[in-house]
Amino acid sequence: LLAAEYDRAEHLTTRILEMLCRRALHAACRQAGLTRSPQDNVERILEVGSGTGALTEALRDAWPSAEILATDPSVNMLAVLERKLGDVSGLLTTAVAEATGVGEVCRFAPDLIAAGLADPYLDTEAANALRELGSTDTRLFVAVPSHRWARRERTERLGIAIDTTRFRLRGGRPVYTRSLTYDEDGLEALLVASGFALEARGTERSKAIWSQPEVSWVLATMQDA
Ligand SMILES: C[S@@+](CC[C@H](N)C(=O)[O-])C[C@H]1O[C@@H](n2cnc3c(N)ncnc32)[C@H](O)[C@@H]1O
């Protein structure tokens, strides 16, 4: 339902959250000393909940020779991504899958699993499923809108449940979807409980609009089982 207009400029908050998510990826790489040099060994990237590709593009810019599998349960979101980023190199492919089912479509051992703006699905079950996918060499980058920001935007401004986000369709009709937000501590706790070890974490903030959107992020490695 949202795919056709997800990328429209009117969705200003989403555009800012995407920008913060890309900034978070760069901050995570900086903090972890992860650059785009070949010794990083980021050759295969699995992206979860890739949507229309805002983070996919940043991943491709950061590691231009990496193979990227972009996954999302929405065929329509992936169709937009393919139109925007479909390439001739053959390095970027897509597959329809939920976070808990990406193991069934991912045919390689990823060096990096990336989940940008993962709030529609990032719960314990999803974190456990992502942990099952990698080895100890696999890194996970996750970013979500911060819980502190959700309190300001949803509870105080919109008067809606803190775990719900609202999109206004072009015709004016509002659509409400699940959105699980975390602050840095909560995100770290969720991932550590699922068998990840923290490598870096942070919060990116924007003052562009009054509610001052924030994105919490974590870069984690996988603990030995
Ligand atoms: C807020 S968008 C973020 C898109 C993109 N990652 C970005 O950073 O711009 C969330 C995406 O999660 C997808 N999604 C919803 N439920 C999901 C699930 N259970 N597993 C994986 N992705 C899901 C949606 O279809 C949507 O494309």
Coordinates of N, CA, C and O in Angstrom, one line a residue, residues 33-200:
G33 N 36.4 1.0 13.0 CA 37.6 0.9 12.2 C 37.4 0.2 10.9 O 38.3 -0.4 10.3
L34 N 36.1 0.1 10.5 CA 35.7 -0.6 9.3 C 35.7 0.3 8.1 O 34.9 1.2 8.0
T35 N 36.7 0.2 7.2 CA 36.7 1.1 6.0 C 36.3 0.3 4.8 O 36.0 -0.9 4.9
R36 N 36.4 0.9 3.6 CA 36.0 0.1 2.5 C 37.2 -0.6 1.8 O 37.2 -1.0 0.7
S37 N 38.3 -0.7 2.6 CA 39.5 -1.4 2.0 C 39.3 -2.9 1.9 O 38.4 -3.4 2.7
P38 N 40.0 -3.6 1.1 CA 39.7 -5.0 0.8 C 39.9 -5.9 2.1 O 39.2 -6.8 2.3
Q39 N 40.8 -5.4 3.0 CA 41.0 -6.3 4.2 C 39.8 -6.3 5.1 O 39.7 -7.1 6.1
D40 N 38.8 -5.4 4.9 CA 37.6 -5.5 5.7 C 36.8 -6.8 5.4 O 36.0 -7.2 6.3
N41 N 37.0 -7.4 4.3 CA 36.3 -8.6 4.0 C 34.8 -8.5 3.9 O 34.1 -9.4 4.3
V42 N 34.3 -7.3 3.6 CA 32.9 -7.2 3.4 C 32.6 -7.4 1.9 O 32.6 -6.5 1.1
E43 N 32.4 -8.7 1.6 CA 32.3 -9.1 0.2 C 30.8 -9.5 -0.1 O 30.4 -9.4 -1.2
R44 N 30.1 -9.9 0.9 CA 28.7 -10.4 0.8 C 27.9 -9.7 1.9 O 28.1 -9.9 3.0
I45 N 26.9 -9.0 1.4 CA 26.0 -8.2 2.3 C 24.6 -8.7 2.2 O 24.0 -8.8 1.1
L46 N 24.0 -9.1 3.3 CA 22.5 -9.4 3.3 C 21.8 -8.3 3.9 O 22.1 -7.9 5.1
E47 N 20.9 -7.7 3.2 CA 20.1 -6.6 3.7 C 18.7 -7.1 4.0 O 18.0 -7.7 3.2
V48 N 18.2 -6.8 5.2 CA 16.9 -7.2 5.7 C 16.0 -6.0 5.7 O 16.4 -4.9 6.1
G49 N 14.7 -6.2 5.3 CA 13.8 -5.1 5.3 C 14.3 -3.9 4.5 O 14.2 -2.7 4.9
S50 N 14.8 -4.2 3.3 CA 15.5 -3.1 2.5 C 14.6 -2.1 2.0 O 15.0 -1.0 1.6
G51 N 13.2 -2.3 1.9 CA 12.3 -1.3 1.5 C 12.7 -0.8 0.1 O 13.0 -1.6 -0.8
T52 N 12.6 0.5 -0.1 CA 12.8 1.0 -1.5 C 14.3 1.3 -1.7 O 14.7 1.9 -2.7
G53 N 15.2 1.0 -0.7 CA 16.6 1.0 -1.0 C 17.4 2.1 -0.5 O 18.6 2.3 -1.0
A54 N 16.9 2.9 0.4 CA 17.7 4.0 0.9 C 19.0 3.6 1.5 O 20.0 4.3 1.3
L55 N 19.0 2.5 2.3 CA 20.3 2.1 2.8 C 21.1 1.2 1.8 O 22.3 1.2 1.8
T56 N 20.4 0.5 1.0 CA 21.0 -0.3 -0.1 C 22.0 0.6 -0.8 O 23.2 0.1 -1.1
E57 N 21.6 1.7 -1.2 CA 22.5 2.6 -2.0 C 23.7 3.0 -1.2 O 24.8 3.0 -1.7
A58 N 23.5 3.3 0.1 CA 24.7 3.6 0.9 C 25.6 2.4 1.1 O 26.9 2.6 1.1
L59 N 25.1 1.2 1.2 CA 25.9 0.0 1.3 C 26.7 -0.2 0.0 O 27.9 -0.5 0.0
R60 N 26.0 0.0 -1.1 CA 26.7 -0.1 -2.4 C 27.8 0.9 -2.6 O 28.9 0.6 -3.1
D61 N 27.6 2.1 -2.1 CA 28.6 3.2 -2.2 C 29.8 2.8 -1.3 O 30.9 3.1 -1.7
A62 N 29.5 2.2 -0.1 CA 30.6 1.9 0.8 C 31.4 0.8 0.3 O 32.6 0.7 0.5
W63 N 30.7 -0.3 -0.3 CA 31.5 -1.5 -0.7 C 31.1 -1.8 -2.2 O 30.2 -2.7 -2.4
P64 N 31.6 -1.0 -3.1 CA 31.1 -1.1 -4.5 C 31.3 -2.5 -5.2 O 30.6 -2.8 -6.1
S65 N 32.2 -3.3 -4.6 CA 32.4 -4.6 -5.3 C 31.8 -5.7 -4.5 O 32.0 -6.9 -4.9
A66 N 31.0 -5.4 -3.5 CA 30.4 -6.4 -2.7 C 29.1 -6.9 -3.4 O 28.4 -6.2 -4.1
E67 N 28.8 -8.2 -3.2 CA 27.5 -8.8 -3.6 C 26.5 -8.4 -2.5 O 26.7 -8.6 -1.3
I68 N 25.3 -7.9 -3.0 CA 24.3 -7.5 -2.0 C 23.0 -8.2 -2.3 O 22.5 -8.2 -3.5
L69 N 22.4 -8.9 -1.3 CA 21.1 -9.4 -1.5 C 20.2 -8.6 -0.6 O 20.3 -8.5 0.6
A70 N 19.3 -7.9 -1.3 CA 18.3 -7.0 -0.6 C 17.0 -7.8 -0.5 O 16.4 -8.2 -1.5
T71 N 16.5 -7.9 0.8 CA 15.3 -8.7 1.0 C 14.2 -7.8 1.7 O 14.5 -6.9 2.4
D72 N 13.0 -8.1 1.4 CA 11.9 -7.4 2.0 C 10.6 -8.3 1.8 O 10.5 -8.9 0.7
P73 N 9.7 -8.3 2.7 CA 8.5 -9.1 2.5 C 7.5 -8.5 1.4 O 6.6 -9.1 0.9
S74 N 7.8 -7.2 1.1 CA 6.9 -6.5 0.2 C 7.4 -6.5 -1.3 O 8.5 -5.9 -1.5
V75 N 6.7 -7.2 -2.1 CA 7.1 -7.2 -3.6 C 7.1 -5.8 -4.1 O 8.0 -5.4 -4.9
N76 N 6.2 -5.0 -3.7 CA 6.0 -3.7 -4.2 C 7.2 -2.8 -3.8 O 7.7 -2.0 -4.6
M77 N 7.7 -2.9 -2.6 CA 8.8 -2.1 -2.1 C 10.1 -2.5 -2.9 O 10.8 -1.7 -3.4
L78 N 10.2 -3.9 -3.1 CA 11.4 -4.3 -3.9 C 11.3 -3.9 -5.3 O 12.4 -3.6 -6.0
A79 N 10.1 -3.8 -5.9 CA 10.0 -3.3 -7.3 C 10.5 -1.9 -7.4 O 11.2 -1.5 -8.4
V80 N 10.2 -1.1 -6.4 CA 10.7 0.3 -6.4 C 12.2 0.3 -6.3 O 12.9 1.0 -7.1
L81 N 12.7 -0.5 -5.4 CA 14.2 -0.6 -5.3 C 14.9 -1.0 -6.6 O 15.9 -0.4 -7.0
E82 N 14.3 -2.0 -7.2 CA 14.9 -2.5 -8.5 C 14.9 -1.4 -9.6 O 15.8 -1.2 -10.3
R83 N 13.8 -0.6 -9.6 CA 13.7 0.4 -10.6 C 14.8 1.5 -10.3 O 15.4 2.0 -11.3
K84 N 15.0 1.8 -9.0 CA 16.0 2.8 -8.7 C 17.4 2.4 -8.8 O 18.3 3.1 -9.3
L85 N 17.7 1.1 -8.3 CA 19.1 0.7 -8.2 C 19.5 -0.5 -9.1 O 20.6 -0.9 -9.0
G86 N 18.5 -1.0 -9.8 CA 18.8 -2.2 -10.6 C 20.0 -1.9 -11.4 O 20.1 -0.8 -12.1
D87 N 21.0 -2.8 -11.4 CA 22.3 -2.5 -12.1 C 22.7 -3.5 -13.1 O 22.1 -4.6 -13.2
V88 N 23.7 -3.2 -13.8 CA 24.1 -4.1 -14.9 C 25.3 -5.0 -14.3 O 25.6 -6.0 -14.9
S89 N 25.8 -4.7 -13.2 CA 26.9 -5.4 -12.6 C 26.5 -6.8 -12.2 O 27.3 -7.7 -12.0
G90 N 25.2 -7.0 -11.9 CA 24.7 -8.2 -11.3 C 25.1 -8.4 -9.9 O 24.8 -9.5 -9.3
L91 N 25.7 -7.4 -9.2 CA 26.0 -7.6 -7.8 C 24.9 -7.4 -6.9 O 24.9 -7.9 -5.7
L92 N 23.8 -6.7 -7.3 CA 22.7 -6.5 -6.5 C 21.5 -7.4 -6.9 O 21.0 -7.3 -8.0
T93 N 21.0 -8.2 -6.0 CA 19.9 -9.0 -6.3 C 18.8 -8.8 -5.2 O 19.2 -8.3 -4.1
T94 N 17.6 -9.2 -5.4 CA 16.6 -9.0 -4.4 C 15.8 -10.4 -4.2 O 15.8 -11.3 -5.0
A95 N 15.2 -10.5 -3.0 CA 14.4 -11.7 -2.7 C 13.3 -11.2 -1.7 O 13.5 -10.4 -0.8
V96 N 12.1 -11.8 -1.9 CA 11.0 -11.6 -1.0 C 11.2 -12.4 0.2 O 11.2 -13.7 0.1
A97 N 11.3 -11.8 1.4 CA 11.4 -12.6 2.6 C 11.2 -11.7 3.8 O 11.6 -10.5 3.8
E98 N 10.6 -12.3 4.9 CA 10.5 -11.6 6.2 C 11.9 -11.8 6.9 O 12.6 -12.8 6.5
A99 N 12.1 -11.0 7.9 CA 13.4 -11.2 8.7 C 13.5 -12.6 9.2 O 14.6 -13.2 9.2
T100 N 12.4 -13.2 9.7 CA 12.5 -14.5 10.2 C 12.7 -15.6 9.2 O 13.0 -16.8 9.5
G101 N 12.6 -15.2 7.9 CA 12.7 -16.2 6.8 C 13.8 -16.0 5.8 O 13.9 -16.7 4.8
V102 N 14.7 -15.0 6.1 CA 15.8 -14.7 5.2 C 16.7 -15.9 5.0 O 17.4 -16.0 3.9
G103 N 16.8 -16.8 6.0 CA 17.7 -17.9 5.8 C 17.3 -18.8 4.6 O 18.2 -19.5 4.0
E104 N 16.1 -18.7 4.3 CA 15.6 -19.6 3.2 C 15.9 -19.0 1.8 O 15.9 -19.7 0.8
V105 N 16.2 -17.7 1.7 CA 16.5 -17.1 0.4 C 18.0 -16.7 0.3 O 18.4 -16.4 -0.9
C106 N 18.7 -16.7 1.4 CA 20.1 -16.2 1.3 C 21.0 -17.4 1.0 O 21.1 -18.3 1.8
R107 N 21.7 -17.4 -0.2 CA 22.5 -18.5 -0.6 C 24.0 -18.3 -0.3 O 24.8 -19.1 -0.7
F108 N 24.4 -17.3 0.4 CA 25.8 -17.1 0.8 C 25.9 -16.8 2.3 O 24.9 -16.5 2.9
A109 N 27.1 -17.0 2.8 CA 27.4 -16.6 4.2 C 27.7 -15.1 4.2 O 28.8 -14.7 3.7
P110 N 26.9 -14.3 4.8 CA 27.1 -12.9 4.7 C 28.2 -12.4 5.6 O 28.4 -13.0 6.8
D111 N 29.0 -11.5 5.2 CA 30.0 -10.8 6.1 C 29.3 -9.7 6.9 O 29.8 -9.4 8.0
L112 N 28.3 -9.2 6.3 CA 27.5 -8.1 7.0 C 26.1 -8.3 6.8 O 25.6 -8.5 5.6
I113 N 25.3 -8.2 7.8 CA 23.8 -8.2 7.7 C 23.4 -6.8 8.1 O 23.8 -6.3 9.2
A114 N 22.7 -6.1 7.3 CA 22.3 -4.7 7.5 C 20.8 -4.6 7.6 O 20.0 -5.2 6.7
A115 N 20.3 -4.0 8.6 CA 18.8 -3.8 8.8 C 18.6 -2.4 9.2 O 18.7 -2.0 10.4
G116 N 18.3 -1.6 8.2 CA 18.1 -0.1 8.4 C 16.6 0.2 8.7 O 15.7 -0.4 8.1
L117 N 16.3 1.0 9.7 CA 15.0 1.4 10.1 C 14.1 0.1 10.2 O 13.1 -0.1 9.5
A118 N 14.6 -0.8 11.1 CA 14.1 -2.1 11.3 C 12.9 -2.2 12.2 O 12.5 -3.2 12.7
D119 N 12.3 -1.0 12.5 CA 11.3 -0.9 13.6 C 10.0 -1.7 13.2 O 9.3 -2.2 14.2
P120 N 9.6 -2.0 12.0 CA 8.4 -2.8 11.8 C 8.5 -4.3 12.3 O 7.5 -4.9 12.5
Y121 N 9.8 -4.7 12.5 CA 9.9 -6.2 12.8 C 10.9 -6.6 13.8 O 11.0 -7.7 14.2
L122 N 11.7 -5.6 14.3 CA 12.9 -6.0 15.1 C 12.4 -6.3 16.6 O 12.4 -5.5 17.4
D123 N 12.1 -7.6 16.8 CA 11.8 -8.1 18.1 C 12.7 -9.3 18.4 O 13.6 -9.6 17.6
T124 N 12.5 -10.0 19.5 CA 13.4 -11.1 19.9 C 13.4 -12.2 18.9 O 14.5 -12.7 18.6
E125 N 12.2 -12.5 18.3 CA 12.2 -13.6 17.3 C 13.0 -13.2 16.1 O 13.8 -14.0 15.6
A126 N 12.9 -12.0 15.6 CA 13.7 -11.5 14.5 C 15.2 -11.5 14.8 O 16.0 -12.0 14.0
A127 N 15.5 -11.0 16.0 CA 17.0 -11.0 16.4 C 17.6 -12.4 16.4 O 18.7 -12.6 16.0
N128 N 16.8 -13.3 17.0 CA 17.2 -14.7 17.1 C 17.4 -15.3 15.7 O 18.4 -16.0 15.4
A129 N 16.5 -15.0 14.8 CA 16.6 -15.5 13.4 C 17.9 -14.9 12.7 O 18.6 -15.7 12.0
L130 N 18.2 -13.7 12.9 CA 19.4 -13.1 12.3 C 20.6 -13.7 12.9 O 21.6 -13.9 12.2
R131 N 20.6 -14.0 14.2 CA 21.8 -14.6 14.8 C 22.0 -16.0 14.2 O 23.2 -16.4 14.1
E132 N 21.0 -16.7 13.9 CA 21.1 -18.0 13.3 C 21.8 -18.0 11.9 O 22.4 -19.0 11.5
L133 N 21.8 -16.9 11.3 CA 22.3 -16.8 9.9 C 23.8 -16.7 9.7 O 24.4 -17.1 8.7
G134 N 24.5 -16.1 10.8 CA 25.9 -15.8 10.6 C 26.8 -16.7 11.3 O 26.4 -17.6 12.1
S135 N 28.1 -16.5 11.1 CA 29.1 -17.2 11.9 C 29.8 -16.1 12.7 O 29.3 -14.9 12.7
T136 N 30.8 -16.4 13.4 CA 31.5 -15.4 14.3 C 32.1 -14.3 13.5 O 32.5 -13.2 14.0
D137 N 32.3 -14.5 12.2 CA 32.9 -13.4 11.3 C 31.9 -12.5 10.8 O 32.2 -11.5 10.1
T138 N 30.6 -12.7 11.1 CA 29.5 -11.9 10.5 C 29.2 -10.7 11.4 O 29.1 -10.9 12.6
R139 N 29.1 -9.6 10.8 CA 28.7 -8.4 11.6 C 27.2 -8.1 11.3 O 26.7 -8.4 10.2
L140 N 26.6 -7.5 12.3 CA 25.2 -7.0 12.1 C 25.1 -5.5 12.4 O 25.6 -5.0 13.4
F141 N 24.6 -4.8 11.4 CA 24.3 -3.4 11.6 C 22.8 -3.2 11.7 O 22.1 -3.6 10.8
V142 N 22.3 -2.6 12.8 CA 20.8 -2.4 12.9 C 20.6 -1.0 13.3 O 21.3 -0.4 14.2
A143 N 19.6 -0.3 12.7 CA 19.2 1.0 13.1 C 17.7 1.1 13.2 O 17.0 0.5 12.4
V144 N 17.3 1.8 14.2 CA 15.8 2.0 14.4 C 15.6 3.5 14.9 O 16.5 4.1 15.5
P145 N 14.4 4.0 14.6 CA 14.1 5.3 15.2 C 14.2 5.2 16.8 O 13.8 4.1 17.3
S146 N 14.7 6.2 17.4 CA 14.9 6.0 18.9 C 13.5 6.1 19.6 O 12.6 6.7 19.2
H147 N 13.5 5.4 20.8 CA 12.3 5.3 21.6 C 12.0 6.7 22.2 O 10.8 7.1 22.3
R148 N 13.1 7.4 22.5 CA 12.9 8.8 23.0 C 12.2 9.7 22.0 O 11.3 10.5 22.3
W149 N 12.6 9.6 20.7 CA 11.9 10.4 19.7 C 10.5 9.9 19.5 O 9.6 10.7 19.3
A150 N 10.3 8.6 19.5 CA 8.9 8.1 19.4 C 8.0 8.6 20.5 O 6.8 8.9 20.2
R151 N 8.5 8.8 21.7 CA 7.7 9.3 22.8 C 7.3 10.8 22.4 O 6.1 11.2 22.6
R152 N 8.2 11.6 21.9 CA 7.9 13.0 21.6 C 6.9 13.0 20.4 O 5.9 13.7 20.4
E153 N 7.2 12.2 19.4 CA 6.4 12.3 18.1 C 5.1 11.7 18.2 O 4.1 12.2 17.8
R154 N 5.0 10.5 18.8 CA 3.8 9.7 18.8 C 2.9 10.0 20.0 O 1.8 10.3 19.9
T155 N 3.5 9.8 21.2 CA 2.8 10.0 22.4 C 2.3 11.4 22.6 O 1.2 11.7 22.9
E156 N 3.3 12.3 22.5 CA 3.0 13.7 22.8 C 2.4 14.5 21.6 O 1.4 15.2 21.8
R157 N 2.9 14.3 20.4 CA 2.4 15.1 19.3 C 1.1 14.5 18.7 O 0.1 15.2 18.5
L158 N 1.2 13.2 18.3 CA 0.1 12.6 17.5 C -0.9 12.0 18.4 O -2.0 11.7 18.0
G159 N -0.5 11.7 19.7 CA -1.5 11.0 20.6 C -1.8 9.6 20.1 O -3.0 9.1 20.2
I160 N -0.8 8.9 19.6 CA -1.0 7.5 19.2 C -0.1 6.6 20.0 O 0.8 7.1 20.7
A161 N -0.3 5.3 19.9 CA 0.5 4.3 20.7 C 2.0 4.5 20.3 O 2.3 4.7 19.1
I162 N 2.9 4.3 21.2 CA 4.3 4.5 21.0 C 4.8 3.4 20.0 O 5.9 3.7 19.3
D163 N 4.2 2.3 19.9 CA 4.7 1.2 19.0 C 3.9 1.2 17.7 O 3.8 0.2 17.0
T164 N 3.4 2.4 17.3 CA 2.7 2.5 16.0 C 3.2 3.8 15.3 O 3.4 4.8 15.9
T165 N 3.3 3.6 14.0 CA 3.7 4.8 13.2 C 2.6 5.1 12.2 O 1.8 4.3 11.8
R166 N 2.5 6.4 11.9 CA 1.4 6.9 11.0 C 2.0 7.4 9.7 O 2.9 8.3 9.7
F167 N 1.5 6.9 8.6 CA 1.8 7.5 7.3 C 0.5 8.1 6.8 O -0.6 7.5 6.9
R168 N 0.6 9.3 6.2 CA -0.6 9.9 5.6 C -0.5 9.7 4.1 O 0.4 10.1 3.4
L169 N -1.4 8.9 3.5 CA -1.4 8.7 2.1 C -1.7 10.0 1.3 O -2.3 10.9 1.9
R170 N -1.4 10.0 0.0 CA -1.6 11.2 -0.7 C -3.0 11.8 -0.7 O -3.3 12.9 -0.6
G171 N -3.9 10.8 -0.7 CA -5.4 11.2 -0.6 C -5.8 11.7 0.8 O -6.9 12.1 1.0
G172 N -4.9 11.6 1.7 CA -5.2 12.1 3.1 C -5.4 11.0 4.1 O -5.4 11.3 5.3
R173 N -5.7 9.8 3.6 CA -6.0 8.7 4.5 C -4.8 8.3 5.3 O -3.7 8.0 4.8
P174 N -4.9 8.2 6.7 CA -3.8 7.8 7.5 C -3.7 6.3 7.5 O -4.7 5.6 7.5
V175 N -2.5 5.7 7.5 CA -2.2 4.3 7.6 C -1.3 4.1 8.8 O -0.3 4.8 9.0
Y176 N -1.7 3.2 9.7 CA -1.0 2.9 10.9 C -0.3 1.6 10.8 O -0.9 0.6 10.4
T177 N 1.0 1.5 11.1 CA 1.7 0.3 11.1 C 2.6 0.1 12.3 O 2.9 1.1 13.0
R178 N 2.9 -1.2 12.6 CA 3.7 -1.5 13.8 C 5.1 -0.9 13.7 O 5.7 -0.9 12.7
S179 N 5.6 -0.3 14.8 CA 6.9 0.3 14.8 C 7.6 0.2 16.2 O 7.2 0.9 17.1
L180 N 8.5 -0.8 16.3 CA 9.2 -1.0 17.6 C 10.4 -0.2 17.7 O 11.3 -0.3 16.8
T181 N 10.5 0.7 18.6 CA 11.6 1.6 18.7 C 12.4 1.3 20.0 O 11.9 0.7 21.0
Y182 N 13.7 1.6 20.0 CA 14.6 1.4 21.1 C 15.5 2.5 21.2 O 15.9 3.1 20.2
D183 N 16.0 2.8 22.5 CA 17.1 3.6 22.7 C 18.3 2.7 22.6 O 18.2 1.5 22.5
E184 N 19.5 3.4 22.7 CA 20.8 2.6 22.5 C 20.8 1.4 23.5 O 21.2 0.3 23.1
D185 N 20.5 1.6 24.8 CA 20.6 0.5 25.8 C 19.6 -0.6 25.4 O 20.0 -1.8 25.5
G186 N 18.4 -0.3 25.0 CA 17.4 -1.3 24.7 C 17.8 -2.1 23.5 O 17.6 -3.3 23.4
L187 N 18.4 -1.4 22.5 CA 18.8 -2.1 21.3 C 20.0 -3.1 21.6 O 20.0 -4.2 21.2
E188 N 20.9 -2.6 22.4 CA 22.0 -3.4 22.8 C 21.5 -4.6 23.6 O 21.9 -5.8 23.3
A189 N 20.6 -4.4 24.5 CA 20.1 -5.5 25.4 C 19.4 -6.5 24.5 O 19.6 -7.8 24.7
L190 N 18.6 -6.1 23.6 CA 17.9 -7.0 22.7 C 18.9 -7.9 22.0 O 18.7 -9.2 21.9
L191 N 19.9 -7.3 21.4 CA 20.8 -8.1 20.6 C 21.7 -9.0 21.4 O 22.0 -10.1 21.0
V192 N 22.2 -8.5 22.5 CA 23.1 -9.3 23.4 C 22.3 -10.5 23.9 O 22.8 -11.7 23.9
A193 N 21.0 -10.4 24.2 CA 20.2 -11.5 24.7 C 20.0 -12.5 23.6 O 19.7 -13.7 23.8
S194 N 20.2 -12.1 22.3 CA 20.1 -13.1 21.2 C 21.4 -13.6 20.7 O 21.5 -14.3 19.7
G195 N 22.5 -13.3 21.5 CA 23.8 -13.9 21.2 C 24.7 -13.1 20.3 O 25.7 -13.6 19.7
F196 N 24.5 -11.7 20.3 CA 25.4 -10.8 19.7 C 26.3 -10.2 20.7 O 26.0 -10.0 21.9
A197 N 27.5 -9.7 20.2 CA 28.4 -9.0 21.1 C 28.5 -7.6 20.5 O 28.8 -7.4 19.3
L198 N 28.4 -6.6 21.4 CA 28.5 -5.2 20.9 C 29.8 -4.8 20.4 O 30.9 -5.1 21.0
E199 N 29.9 -4.2 19.2 CA 31.1 -3.6 18.7 C 31.1 -2.1 18.7 O 32.1 -1.5 19.1
A200 N 30.0 -1.5 18.4 CA 29.9 -0.1 18.5 C 28.4 0.3 18.5 O 27.5 -0.5 18.1

